[in-house]
PDB file of C-alpha atoms in Angstrom:
ATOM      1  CA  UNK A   1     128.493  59.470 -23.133  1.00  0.00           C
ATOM      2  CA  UNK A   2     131.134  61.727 -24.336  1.00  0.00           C
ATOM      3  CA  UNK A   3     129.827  62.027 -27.807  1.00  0.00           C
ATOM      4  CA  UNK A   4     126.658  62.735 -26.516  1.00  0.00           C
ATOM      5  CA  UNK A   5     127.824  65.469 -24.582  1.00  0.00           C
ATOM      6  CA  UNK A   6     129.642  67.267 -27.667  1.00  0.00           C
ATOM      7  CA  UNK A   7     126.225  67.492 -29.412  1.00  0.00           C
ATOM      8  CA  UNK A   8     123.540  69.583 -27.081  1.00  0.00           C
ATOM      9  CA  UNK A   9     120.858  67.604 -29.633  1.00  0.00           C
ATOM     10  CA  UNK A  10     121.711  64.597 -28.943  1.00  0.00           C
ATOM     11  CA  UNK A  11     122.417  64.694 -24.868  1.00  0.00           C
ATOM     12  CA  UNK A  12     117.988  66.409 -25.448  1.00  0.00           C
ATOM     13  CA  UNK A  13     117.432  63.518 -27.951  1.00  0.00           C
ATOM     14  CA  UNK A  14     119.322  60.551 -25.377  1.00  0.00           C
ATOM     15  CA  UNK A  15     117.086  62.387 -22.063  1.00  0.00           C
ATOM     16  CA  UNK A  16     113.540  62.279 -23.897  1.00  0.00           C
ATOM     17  CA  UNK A  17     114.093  58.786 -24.763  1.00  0.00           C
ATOM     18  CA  UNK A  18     115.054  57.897 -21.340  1.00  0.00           C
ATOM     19  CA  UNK A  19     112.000  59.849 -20.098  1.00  0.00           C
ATOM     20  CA  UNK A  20     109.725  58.202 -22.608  1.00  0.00           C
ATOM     21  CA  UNK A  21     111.177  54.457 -21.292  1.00  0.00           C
ATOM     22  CA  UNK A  22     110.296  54.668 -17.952  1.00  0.00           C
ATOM     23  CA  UNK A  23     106.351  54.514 -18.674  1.00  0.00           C
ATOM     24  CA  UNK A  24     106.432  52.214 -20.925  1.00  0.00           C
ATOM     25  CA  UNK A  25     108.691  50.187 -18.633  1.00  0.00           C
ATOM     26  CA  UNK A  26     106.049  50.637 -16.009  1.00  0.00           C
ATOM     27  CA  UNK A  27     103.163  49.866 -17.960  1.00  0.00           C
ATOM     28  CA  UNK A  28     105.277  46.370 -19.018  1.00  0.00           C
ATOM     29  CA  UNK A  29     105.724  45.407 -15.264  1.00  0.00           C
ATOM     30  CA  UNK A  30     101.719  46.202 -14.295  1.00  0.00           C
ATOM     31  CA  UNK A  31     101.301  43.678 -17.450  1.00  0.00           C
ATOM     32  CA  UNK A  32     103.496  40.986 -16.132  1.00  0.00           C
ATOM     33  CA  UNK A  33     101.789  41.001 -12.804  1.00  0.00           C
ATOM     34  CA  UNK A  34      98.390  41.237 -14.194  1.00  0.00           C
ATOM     35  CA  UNK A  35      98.585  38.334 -16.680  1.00  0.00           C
ATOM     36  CA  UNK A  36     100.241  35.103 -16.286  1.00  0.00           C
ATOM     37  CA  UNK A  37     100.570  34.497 -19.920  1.00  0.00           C
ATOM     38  CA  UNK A  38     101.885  37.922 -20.975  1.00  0.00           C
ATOM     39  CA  UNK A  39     104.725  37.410 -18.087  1.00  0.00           C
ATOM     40  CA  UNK A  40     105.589  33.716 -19.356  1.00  0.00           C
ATOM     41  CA  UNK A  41     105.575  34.204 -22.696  1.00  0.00           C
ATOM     42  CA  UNK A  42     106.486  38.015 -23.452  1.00  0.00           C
ATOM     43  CA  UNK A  43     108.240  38.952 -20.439  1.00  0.00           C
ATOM     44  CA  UNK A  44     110.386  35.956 -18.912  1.00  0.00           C
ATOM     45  CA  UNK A  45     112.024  34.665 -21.803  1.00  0.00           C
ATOM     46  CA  UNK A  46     113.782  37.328 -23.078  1.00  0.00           C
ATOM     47  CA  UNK A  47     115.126  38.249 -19.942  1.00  0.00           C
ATOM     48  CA  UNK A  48     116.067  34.758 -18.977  1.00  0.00           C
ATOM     49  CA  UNK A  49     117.879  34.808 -22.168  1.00  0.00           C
ATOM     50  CA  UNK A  50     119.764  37.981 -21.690  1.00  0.00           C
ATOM     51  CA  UNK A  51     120.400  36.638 -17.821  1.00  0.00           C
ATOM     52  CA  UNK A  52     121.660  33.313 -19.304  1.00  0.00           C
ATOM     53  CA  UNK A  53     124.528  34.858 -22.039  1.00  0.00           C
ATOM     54  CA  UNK A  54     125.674  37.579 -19.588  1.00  0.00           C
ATOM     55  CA  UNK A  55     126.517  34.193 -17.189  1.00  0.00           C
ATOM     56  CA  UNK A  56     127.952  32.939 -19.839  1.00  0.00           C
ATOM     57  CA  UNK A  57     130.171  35.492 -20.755  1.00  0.00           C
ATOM     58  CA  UNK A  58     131.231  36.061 -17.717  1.00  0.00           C
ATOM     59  CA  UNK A  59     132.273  32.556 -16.301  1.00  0.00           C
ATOM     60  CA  UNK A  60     134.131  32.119 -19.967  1.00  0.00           C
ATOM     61  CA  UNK A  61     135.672  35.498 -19.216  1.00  0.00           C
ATOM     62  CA  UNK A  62     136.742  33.862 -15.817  1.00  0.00           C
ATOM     63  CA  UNK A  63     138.134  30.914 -17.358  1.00  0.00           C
ATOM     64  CA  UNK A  64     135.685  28.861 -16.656  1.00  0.00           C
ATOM     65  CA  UNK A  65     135.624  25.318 -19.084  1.00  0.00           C
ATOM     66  CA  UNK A  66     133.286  22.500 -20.127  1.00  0.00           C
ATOM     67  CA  UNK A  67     129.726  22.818 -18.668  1.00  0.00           C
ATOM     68  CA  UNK A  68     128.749  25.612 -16.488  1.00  0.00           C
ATOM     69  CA  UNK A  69     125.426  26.248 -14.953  1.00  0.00           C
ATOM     70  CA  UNK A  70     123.849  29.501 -14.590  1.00  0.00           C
ATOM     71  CA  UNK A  71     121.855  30.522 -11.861  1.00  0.00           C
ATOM     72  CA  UNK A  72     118.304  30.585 -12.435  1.00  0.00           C
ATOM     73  CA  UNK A  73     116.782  34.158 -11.816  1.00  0.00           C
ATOM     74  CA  UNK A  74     113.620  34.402  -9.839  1.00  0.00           C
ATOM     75  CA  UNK A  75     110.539  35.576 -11.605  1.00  0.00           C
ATOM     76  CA  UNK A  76     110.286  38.944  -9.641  1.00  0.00           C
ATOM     77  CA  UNK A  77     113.578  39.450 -11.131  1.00  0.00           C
ATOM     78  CA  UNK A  78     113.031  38.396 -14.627  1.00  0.00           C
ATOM     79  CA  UNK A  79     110.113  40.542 -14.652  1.00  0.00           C
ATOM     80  CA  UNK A  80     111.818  43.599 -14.122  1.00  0.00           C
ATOM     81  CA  UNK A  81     114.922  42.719 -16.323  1.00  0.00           C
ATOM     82  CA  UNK A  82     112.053  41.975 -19.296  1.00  0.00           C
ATOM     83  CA  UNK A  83     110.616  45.493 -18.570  1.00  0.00           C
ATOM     84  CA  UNK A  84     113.663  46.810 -19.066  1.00  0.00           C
ATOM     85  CA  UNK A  85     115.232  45.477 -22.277  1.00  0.00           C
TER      86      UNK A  85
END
């Protein structure tokens, strides 16, 4: 963030894209709810993913050896973490 905030252009370029993500973001989540195969295929498995190697890292971070489980996110939560990415 501190580069950004050396270069007026680019803290206006970083705010319009974080202003144009939030619809889009939106519209992802009303399509998640609205159709079951746009949530299980487009939505949930990317975020499960992403859910899955952030455990990951962080138990190996932790020390953590041989075979560790991750917790399994619930689907409200998946959607909203696949709306986001």
């Amino acid at each position: 963030k501190m580069v950004v905030g050396a270069f007026p252009i680019g803290k206006l370029l970083y705010l319009g894209m974080k202003q144009i993500s939030r619809p889009i973001s939106n519209q992802v989540k009303r399509g998640a709810k609205n159709s079951v195969i746009f949530k299980r295929w487009i939505c949930l498995p990317p975020a499960r993913a992403y859910n899955w190697l952030q455990m990951m890292t962080k138990m190996r971070l932790m020390g953590a050896k041989g075979k560790v489980e991750a917790p399994r996110m619930t689907e409200e939560a998946a959607v909203e973490l696949g709306a986001r990415s």
